[in-house]
């Protein structure tokens, strides 16, 4: 059967097309299709390129702005200090100042905070900035010591979660403390033997004796942990004989440098005589 004939016969009479209408349809079918919306893809591409360009320029400007930004240092304006040396010192004055500098350093080092401060030779001191009055020199040294103590305090706070309570084995109790030595952290363990006794007055165990106080570095994971030599120890019984306050002094050696350190650590006993 002729499919074309069937299709034509299936079309109602009132829908029959003229030869002219058929020719028009054939022309449209064979002509290339051009949508009235054909400009949209081009416009979208151009718009995307413009947006990307704006973002790139903005990022470049932000980067350049960040690189060129300066942080205010808040440097105070120079103020005349009555102790500042305003005129060149004579040789005799320099020698006198230098002796004062050494005394100031010696006094600071007696505190044994773990910081090392030395007076350079006279020839190494800068004429314009290093030769200051002993009062100013003392302030500078004090700032160095205070800065070291502050750094050590901050370091201890950061390491507090790693500090374990006292441990007792074979009658010897040990407790550790972290210290800061010129950029490095070391753990020192203090051990001692304690005796406790029941107090009827307090109805609890209290300390009655201490012996064999010693200290050592505990850094097994560090290959070059340095050396610690305990030079002295002392103690006092406080808090109603519930606490021993132990004072330790020693020298820490590392990479040919030595640091004197003095510190205090406390051991406590609970009502049952457990050391912590």
mmCIF file of C-alpha atoms in Angstrom:
data_model
loop_
_atom_site.group_PDB
_atom_site.id
_atom_site.type_symbol
_atom_site.label_atom_id
_atom_site.label_comp_id
_atom_site.label_asym_id
_atom_site.label_seq_id
_atom_site.Cartn_x
_atom_site.Cartn_y
_atom_site.Cartn_z
ATOM 1 C CA UNK A 1 0.000 0.000 0.000
ATOM 2 C CA UNK A 2 1.164 3.515 -0.772
ATOM 3 C CA UNK A 3 1.858 5.198 2.586
ATOM 4 C CA UNK A 4 1.849 8.642 0.997
ATOM 5 C CA UNK A 5 -1.573 7.986 -0.495
ATOM 6 C CA UNK A 6 -2.939 6.781 2.819
ATOM 7 C CA UNK A 7 -1.695 9.883 4.617
ATOM 8 C CA UNK A 8 -3.195 12.174 1.998
ATOM 9 C CA UNK A 9 -6.510 10.292 2.068
ATOM 10 C CA UNK A 10 -6.594 10.496 5.879
ATOM 11 C CA UNK A 11 -6.499 14.282 5.813
ATOM 12 C CA UNK A 12 -9.953 15.858 5.859
ATOM 13 C CA UNK A 13 -11.086 17.765 2.751
ATOM 14 C CA UNK A 14 -11.192 21.057 4.561
ATOM 15 C CA UNK A 15 -7.512 20.631 5.460
ATOM 16 C CA UNK A 16 -6.269 19.969 1.909
ATOM 17 C CA UNK A 17 -3.318 22.257 1.050
ATOM 18 C CA UNK A 18 -2.752 23.949 -2.252
ATOM 19 C CA UNK A 19 0.346 23.334 -4.339
ATOM 20 C CA UNK A 20 1.648 26.778 -3.311
ATOM 21 C CA UNK A 21 1.356 25.932 0.415
ATOM 22 C CA UNK A 22 3.113 22.623 -0.152
ATOM 23 C CA UNK A 23 5.942 24.409 -1.982
ATOM 24 C CA UNK A 24 6.319 26.854 0.898
ATOM 25 C CA UNK A 25 6.585 24.023 3.433
ATOM 26 C CA UNK A 26 9.150 22.186 1.291
ATOM 27 C CA UNK A 27 11.212 25.365 1.111
ATOM 28 C CA UNK A 28 11.186 25.797 4.909
ATOM 29 C CA UNK A 29 12.138 22.175 5.483
ATOM 30 C CA UNK A 30 15.141 22.292 3.170
ATOM 31 C CA UNK A 31 16.291 25.753 4.300
ATOM 32 C CA UNK A 32 18.889 25.976 7.182
ATOM 33 C CA UNK A 33 17.202 26.582 10.556
ATOM 34 C CA UNK A 34 17.987 29.902 12.198
ATOM 35 C CA UNK A 35 16.434 30.619 15.550
ATOM 36 C CA UNK A 36 15.626 34.142 16.586
ATOM 37 C CA UNK A 37 17.422 33.278 19.876
ATOM 38 C CA UNK A 38 20.729 32.340 18.171
ATOM 39 C CA UNK A 39 22.478 35.366 19.691
ATOM 40 C CA UNK A 40 22.068 34.027 23.252
ATOM 41 C CA UNK A 41 25.087 31.655 23.320
ATOM 42 C CA UNK A 42 27.357 34.398 21.996
ATOM 43 C CA UNK A 43 26.094 36.913 24.512
ATOM 44 C CA UNK A 44 26.440 34.364 27.349
ATOM 45 C CA UNK A 45 30.045 33.619 26.406
ATOM 46 C CA UNK A 46 30.911 37.303 26.263
ATOM 47 C CA UNK A 47 29.215 37.912 29.611
ATOM 48 C CA UNK A 48 31.123 35.029 31.251
ATOM 49 C CA UNK A 49 34.416 36.330 29.898
ATOM 50 C CA UNK A 50 33.646 39.795 31.281
ATOM 51 C CA UNK A 51 32.801 38.391 34.736
ATOM 52 C CA UNK A 52 35.964 36.262 34.814
ATOM 53 C CA UNK A 53 38.016 39.274 33.780
ATOM 54 C CA UNK A 54 36.551 41.395 36.582
ATOM 55 C CA UNK A 55 37.252 38.667 39.159
ATOM 56 C CA UNK A 56 40.850 38.239 37.991
ATOM 57 C CA UNK A 57 41.489 41.987 38.127
ATOM 58 C CA UNK A 58 39.938 42.175 41.603
ATOM 59 C CA UNK A 59 42.125 39.319 42.860
ATOM 60 C CA UNK A 60 45.258 40.881 41.406
ATOM 61 C CA UNK A 61 44.419 44.194 43.050
ATOM 62 C CA UNK A 62 43.788 42.433 46.367
ATOM 63 C CA UNK A 63 47.114 40.592 46.179
ATOM 64 C CA UNK A 64 49.019 43.736 45.299
ATOM 65 C CA UNK A 65 47.268 45.595 48.062
ATOM 66 C CA UNK A 66 48.201 42.877 50.575
ATOM 67 C CA UNK A 67 51.814 42.829 49.419
ATOM 68 C CA UNK A 68 52.174 46.580 49.622
ATOM 69 C CA UNK A 69 50.356 46.972 52.945
ATOM 70 C CA UNK A 70 52.534 48.032 55.848
ATOM 71 C CA UNK A 71 51.941 47.051 59.443
ATOM 72 C CA UNK A 72 52.132 50.022 61.803
ATOM 73 C CA UNK A 73 54.974 49.475 64.216
ATOM 74 C CA UNK A 74 53.737 52.079 66.691
ATOM 75 C CA UNK A 75 57.247 53.367 67.293
ATOM 76 C CA UNK A 76 57.146 56.186 69.845
ATOM 77 C CA UNK A 77 58.750 59.486 69.016
ATOM 78 C CA UNK A 78 62.235 59.932 70.445
ATOM 79 C CA UNK A 79 62.097 61.446 73.897
ATOM 80 C CA UNK A 80 65.129 62.792 75.678
ATOM 81 C CA UNK A 81 66.145 60.559 78.570
ATOM 82 C CA UNK A 82 68.089 62.061 81.412
ATOM 83 C CA UNK A 83 70.118 58.847 81.627
ATOM 84 C CA UNK A 84 70.909 58.672 77.902
ATOM 85 C CA UNK A 85 74.505 59.443 77.014
ATOM 86 C CA UNK A 86 74.356 62.545 74.827
ATOM 87 C CA UNK A 87 78.060 63.337 74.585
ATOM 88 C CA UNK A 88 80.982 61.034 73.712
ATOM 89 C CA UNK A 89 82.386 59.231 76.716
ATOM 90 C CA UNK A 90 85.998 59.420 77.698
ATOM 91 C CA UNK A 91 88.045 56.263 78.066
ATOM 92 C CA UNK A 92 87.797 56.488 81.859
ATOM 93 C CA UNK A 93 84.009 56.901 81.701
ATOM 94 C CA UNK A 94 83.684 53.891 79.418
ATOM 95 C CA UNK A 95 85.746 51.758 81.779
ATOM 96 C CA UNK A 96 83.543 52.848 84.690
ATOM 97 C CA UNK A 97 80.352 52.111 82.736
ATOM 98 C CA UNK A 98 81.716 48.756 81.622
ATOM 99 C CA UNK A 99 82.319 47.668 85.206
ATOM 100 C CA UNK A 100 78.754 48.686 86.050
ATOM 101 C CA UNK A 101 77.470 46.671 83.098
ATOM 102 C CA UNK A 102 79.225 43.535 84.362
ATOM 103 C CA UNK A 103 77.784 43.965 87.849
ATOM 104 C CA UNK A 104 74.286 44.350 86.410
ATOM 105 C CA UNK A 105 74.720 41.162 84.373
ATOM 106 C CA UNK A 106 76.094 39.250 87.359
ATOM 107 C CA UNK A 107 73.092 40.273 89.457
ATOM 108 C CA UNK A 108 70.676 39.167 86.733
ATOM 109 C CA UNK A 109 72.446 35.836 86.240
ATOM 110 C CA UNK A 110 72.290 35.102 89.975
ATOM 111 C CA UNK A 111 68.556 34.505 89.537
ATOM 112 C CA UNK A 112 69.415 31.483 87.357
ATOM 113 C CA UNK A 113 66.363 31.788 85.138
ATOM 114 C CA UNK A 114 67.919 29.742 82.331
ATOM 115 C CA UNK A 115 68.802 32.703 80.125
ATOM 116 C CA UNK A 116 72.404 33.544 79.263
ATOM 117 C CA UNK A 117 73.448 37.194 79.067
ATOM 118 C CA UNK A 118 77.035 38.264 78.562
ATOM 119 C CA UNK A 119 78.710 41.631 78.247
ATOM 120 C CA UNK A 120 80.570 41.947 74.930
ATOM 121 C CA UNK A 121 84.119 43.225 74.986
ATOM 122 C CA UNK A 122 84.511 46.993 75.071
ATOM 123 C CA UNK A 123 85.699 46.972 71.460
ATOM 124 C CA UNK A 124 82.459 45.292 70.357
ATOM 125 C CA UNK A 125 80.171 47.918 71.880
ATOM 126 C CA UNK A 126 78.624 50.344 69.401
ATOM 127 C CA UNK A 127 79.543 53.955 70.054
ATOM 128 C CA UNK A 128 76.059 55.290 69.284
ATOM 129 C CA UNK A 129 73.716 52.654 70.722
ATOM 130 C CA UNK A 130 75.524 50.432 73.245
ATOM 131 C CA UNK A 131 77.178 52.988 75.461
ATOM 132 C CA UNK A 132 74.262 54.005 77.657
ATOM 133 C CA UNK A 133 73.943 54.926 81.289
ATOM 134 C CA UNK A 134 73.949 52.028 83.784
ATOM 135 C CA UNK A 135 70.288 52.791 84.529
ATOM 136 C CA UNK A 136 69.263 52.219 80.914
ATOM 137 C CA UNK A 137 71.511 49.161 80.657
ATOM 138 C CA UNK A 138 69.804 47.661 83.708
ATOM 139 C CA UNK A 139 66.387 48.247 82.120
ATOM 140 C CA UNK A 140 67.522 46.485 78.936
ATOM 141 C CA UNK A 141 68.804 43.478 80.851
ATOM 142 C CA UNK A 142 65.620 43.311 82.898
ATOM 143 C CA UNK A 143 63.528 43.255 79.715
ATOM 144 C CA UNK A 144 65.575 40.330 78.393
ATOM 145 C CA UNK A 145 65.069 38.362 81.613
ATOM 146 C CA UNK A 146 61.354 39.162 81.786
ATOM 147 C CA UNK A 147 60.920 38.207 78.129
ATOM 148 C CA UNK A 148 62.561 34.831 78.765
ATOM 149 C CA UNK A 149 60.386 34.174 81.821
ATOM 150 C CA UNK A 150 57.264 35.103 79.868
ATOM 151 C CA UNK A 151 58.169 32.759 76.999
ATOM 152 C CA UNK A 152 58.803 29.934 79.456
ATOM 153 C CA UNK A 153 55.454 30.595 81.156
ATOM 154 C CA UNK A 154 53.621 30.497 77.826
ATOM 155 C CA UNK A 155 55.460 27.323 76.865
ATOM 156 C CA UNK A 156 54.478 25.641 80.128
ATOM 157 C CA UNK A 157 50.851 26.536 79.585
ATOM 158 C CA UNK A 158 51.032 24.913 76.160
ATOM 159 C CA UNK A 159 52.632 21.772 77.607
ATOM 160 C CA UNK A 160 50.364 21.525 80.663
ATOM 161 C CA UNK A 161 48.313 18.695 79.142
ATOM 162 C CA UNK A 162 51.452 16.557 78.937
ATOM 163 C CA UNK A 163 52.454 16.998 82.594
ATOM 164 C CA UNK A 164 51.691 13.810 84.488
ATOM 165 C CA UNK A 165 51.074 13.518 88.241
ATOM 166 C CA UNK A 166 53.749 12.163 90.520
ATOM 167 C CA UNK A 167 54.525 8.474 90.118
ATOM 168 C CA UNK A 168 55.848 6.309 92.959
ATOM 169 C CA UNK A 169 57.803 3.123 92.300
ATOM 170 C CA UNK A 170 59.781 1.137 94.872
ATOM 171 C CA UNK A 171 59.384 3.916 97.414
ATOM 172 C CA UNK A 172 60.742 6.625 95.091
ATOM 173 C CA UNK A 173 58.381 9.345 93.856
ATOM 174 C CA UNK A 174 59.035 11.312 90.678
ATOM 175 C CA UNK A 175 57.496 14.399 89.164
ATOM 176 C CA UNK A 176 58.425 16.353 86.020
ATOM 177 C CA UNK A 177 58.520 19.978 84.943
ATOM 178 C CA UNK A 178 59.178 21.598 81.545
ATOM 179 C CA UNK A 179 61.768 24.316 80.993
ATOM 180 C CA UNK A 180 62.746 26.672 78.204
ATOM 181 C CA UNK A 181 66.412 27.116 77.295
ATOM 182 C CA UNK A 182 67.110 29.564 74.470
ATOM 183 C CA UNK A 183 64.652 28.143 71.961
ATOM 184 C CA UNK A 184 64.519 24.516 73.137
ATOM 185 C CA UNK A 185 62.222 22.736 75.585
ATOM 186 C CA UNK A 186 63.397 20.103 78.014
ATOM 187 C CA UNK A 187 61.642 18.025 80.648
ATOM 188 C CA UNK A 188 63.398 17.582 83.996
ATOM 189 C CA UNK A 189 62.227 14.885 86.405
ATOM 190 C CA UNK A 190 62.751 15.353 90.137
ATOM 191 C CA UNK A 191 62.735 12.256 92.336
ATOM 192 C CA UNK A 192 62.888 11.784 96.104
ATOM 193 C CA UNK A 193 62.026 9.359 98.886
ATOM 194 C CA UNK A 194 59.270 10.504 101.225
ATOM 195 C CA UNK A 195 58.105 9.253 104.593
ATOM 196 C CA UNK A 196 54.558 9.812 105.807
ATOM 197 C CA UNK A 197 52.915 9.233 109.156
ATOM 198 C CA UNK A 198 49.426 9.400 110.603
ATOM 199 C CA UNK A 199 48.686 12.595 112.532
ATOM 200 C CA UNK A 200 46.061 12.241 115.265
ATOM 201 C CA UNK A 201 45.737 16.010 115.437
ATOM 202 C CA UNK A 202 44.882 16.319 111.730
ATOM 203 C CA UNK A 203 43.352 12.836 111.409
ATOM 204 C CA UNK A 204 45.287 12.152 108.226
ATOM 205 C CA UNK A 205 48.684 11.175 106.842
ATOM 206 C CA UNK A 206 51.357 13.898 106.671
ATOM 207 C CA UNK A 207 54.984 14.147 105.562
ATOM 208 C CA UNK A 208 57.623 13.451 108.194
ATOM 209 C CA UNK A 209 60.784 12.988 106.109
ATOM 210 C CA UNK A 210 62.503 13.332 102.730
ATOM 211 C CA UNK A 211 65.726 11.890 101.316
ATOM 212 C CA UNK A 212 67.713 11.270 98.106
ATOM 213 C CA UNK A 213 66.596 14.306 96.117
ATOM 214 C CA UNK A 214 67.822 14.116 92.526
ATOM 215 C CA UNK A 215 66.906 15.394 89.054
ATOM 216 C CA UNK A 216 67.592 14.411 85.464
ATOM 217 C CA UNK A 217 66.565 15.236 81.893
ATOM 218 C CA UNK A 218 63.795 13.069 80.470
ATOM 219 C CA UNK A 219 63.720 13.367 76.663
ATOM 220 C CA UNK A 220 64.124 9.831 75.276
ATOM 221 C CA UNK A 221 62.850 10.803 71.818
ATOM 222 C CA UNK A 222 65.537 13.488 71.419
ATOM 223 C CA UNK A 223 68.926 12.203 70.266
ATOM 224 C CA UNK A 224 70.921 15.202 71.502
ATOM 225 C CA UNK A 225 68.934 16.108 74.584
ATOM 226 C CA UNK A 226 71.812 17.884 76.312
ATOM 227 C CA UNK A 227 73.186 17.320 79.799
ATOM 228 C CA UNK A 228 71.788 18.329 83.155
ATOM 229 C CA UNK A 229 73.911 18.500 86.305
ATOM 230 C CA UNK A 230 72.206 19.168 89.607
ATOM 231 C CA UNK A 231 74.383 21.444 91.722
ATOM 232 C CA UNK A 232 72.256 21.849 94.847
ATOM 233 C CA UNK A 233 68.901 21.074 96.436
ATOM 234 C CA UNK A 234 66.933 22.263 99.427
ATOM 235 C CA UNK A 235 63.448 21.746 100.782
ATOM 236 C CA UNK A 236 60.876 23.072 103.195
ATOM 237 C CA UNK A 237 57.792 21.483 104.753
ATOM 238 C CA UNK A 238 54.692 23.647 104.337
ATOM 239 C CA UNK A 239 50.903 23.486 104.366
ATOM 240 C CA UNK A 240 50.642 21.704 107.698
ATOM 241 C CA UNK A 241 53.192 19.050 106.680
ATOM 242 C CA UNK A 242 51.101 18.151 103.628
ATOM 243 C CA UNK A 243 53.511 19.614 101.068
ATOM 244 C CA UNK A 244 57.238 19.467 100.447
ATOM 245 C CA UNK A 245 58.556 22.444 98.487
ATOM 246 C CA UNK A 246 61.841 21.419 96.849
ATOM 247 C CA UNK A 247 64.318 23.942 95.450
ATOM 248 C CA UNK A 248 66.631 22.632 92.737
ATOM 249 C CA UNK A 249 69.635 24.314 91.110
ATOM 250 C CA UNK A 250 71.639 22.962 88.213
ATOM 251 C CA UNK A 251 73.405 23.569 84.919
ATOM 252 C CA UNK A 252 72.021 22.574 81.531
ATOM 253 C CA UNK A 253 74.617 22.095 78.766
ATOM 254 C CA UNK A 254 73.698 22.009 75.092
ATOM 255 C CA UNK A 255 75.782 22.638 71.963
ATOM 256 C CA UNK A 256 78.727 24.030 73.950
ATOM 257 C CA UNK A 257 76.441 26.495 75.759
ATOM 258 C CA UNK A 258 75.606 26.319 79.466
ATOM 259 C CA UNK A 259 72.504 27.602 81.222
ATOM 260 C CA UNK A 260 72.124 27.916 84.969
ATOM 261 C CA UNK A 261 68.649 27.098 86.195
ATOM 262 C CA UNK A 262 66.979 27.326 89.595
ATOM 263 C CA UNK A 263 63.414 26.178 90.123
ATOM 264 C CA UNK A 264 60.928 24.958 92.707
ATOM 265 C CA UNK A 265 58.699 21.903 92.526
ATOM 266 C CA UNK A 266 56.141 20.683 95.063
ATOM 267 C CA UNK A 267 55.107 17.214 96.189
ATOM 268 C CA UNK A 268 51.897 16.665 98.145
ATOM 269 C CA UNK A 269 50.422 13.786 100.110
ATOM 270 C CA UNK A 270 46.723 13.078 100.499
ATOM 271 C CA UNK A 271 44.934 11.931 103.652
ATOM 272 C CA UNK A 272 45.896 8.334 102.935
ATOM 273 C CA UNK A 273 49.574 9.099 102.346
ATOM 274 C CA UNK A 274 49.541 8.907 98.542
ATOM 275 C CA UNK A 275 52.167 11.181 96.951
ATOM 276 C CA UNK A 276 51.080 13.470 94.146
#
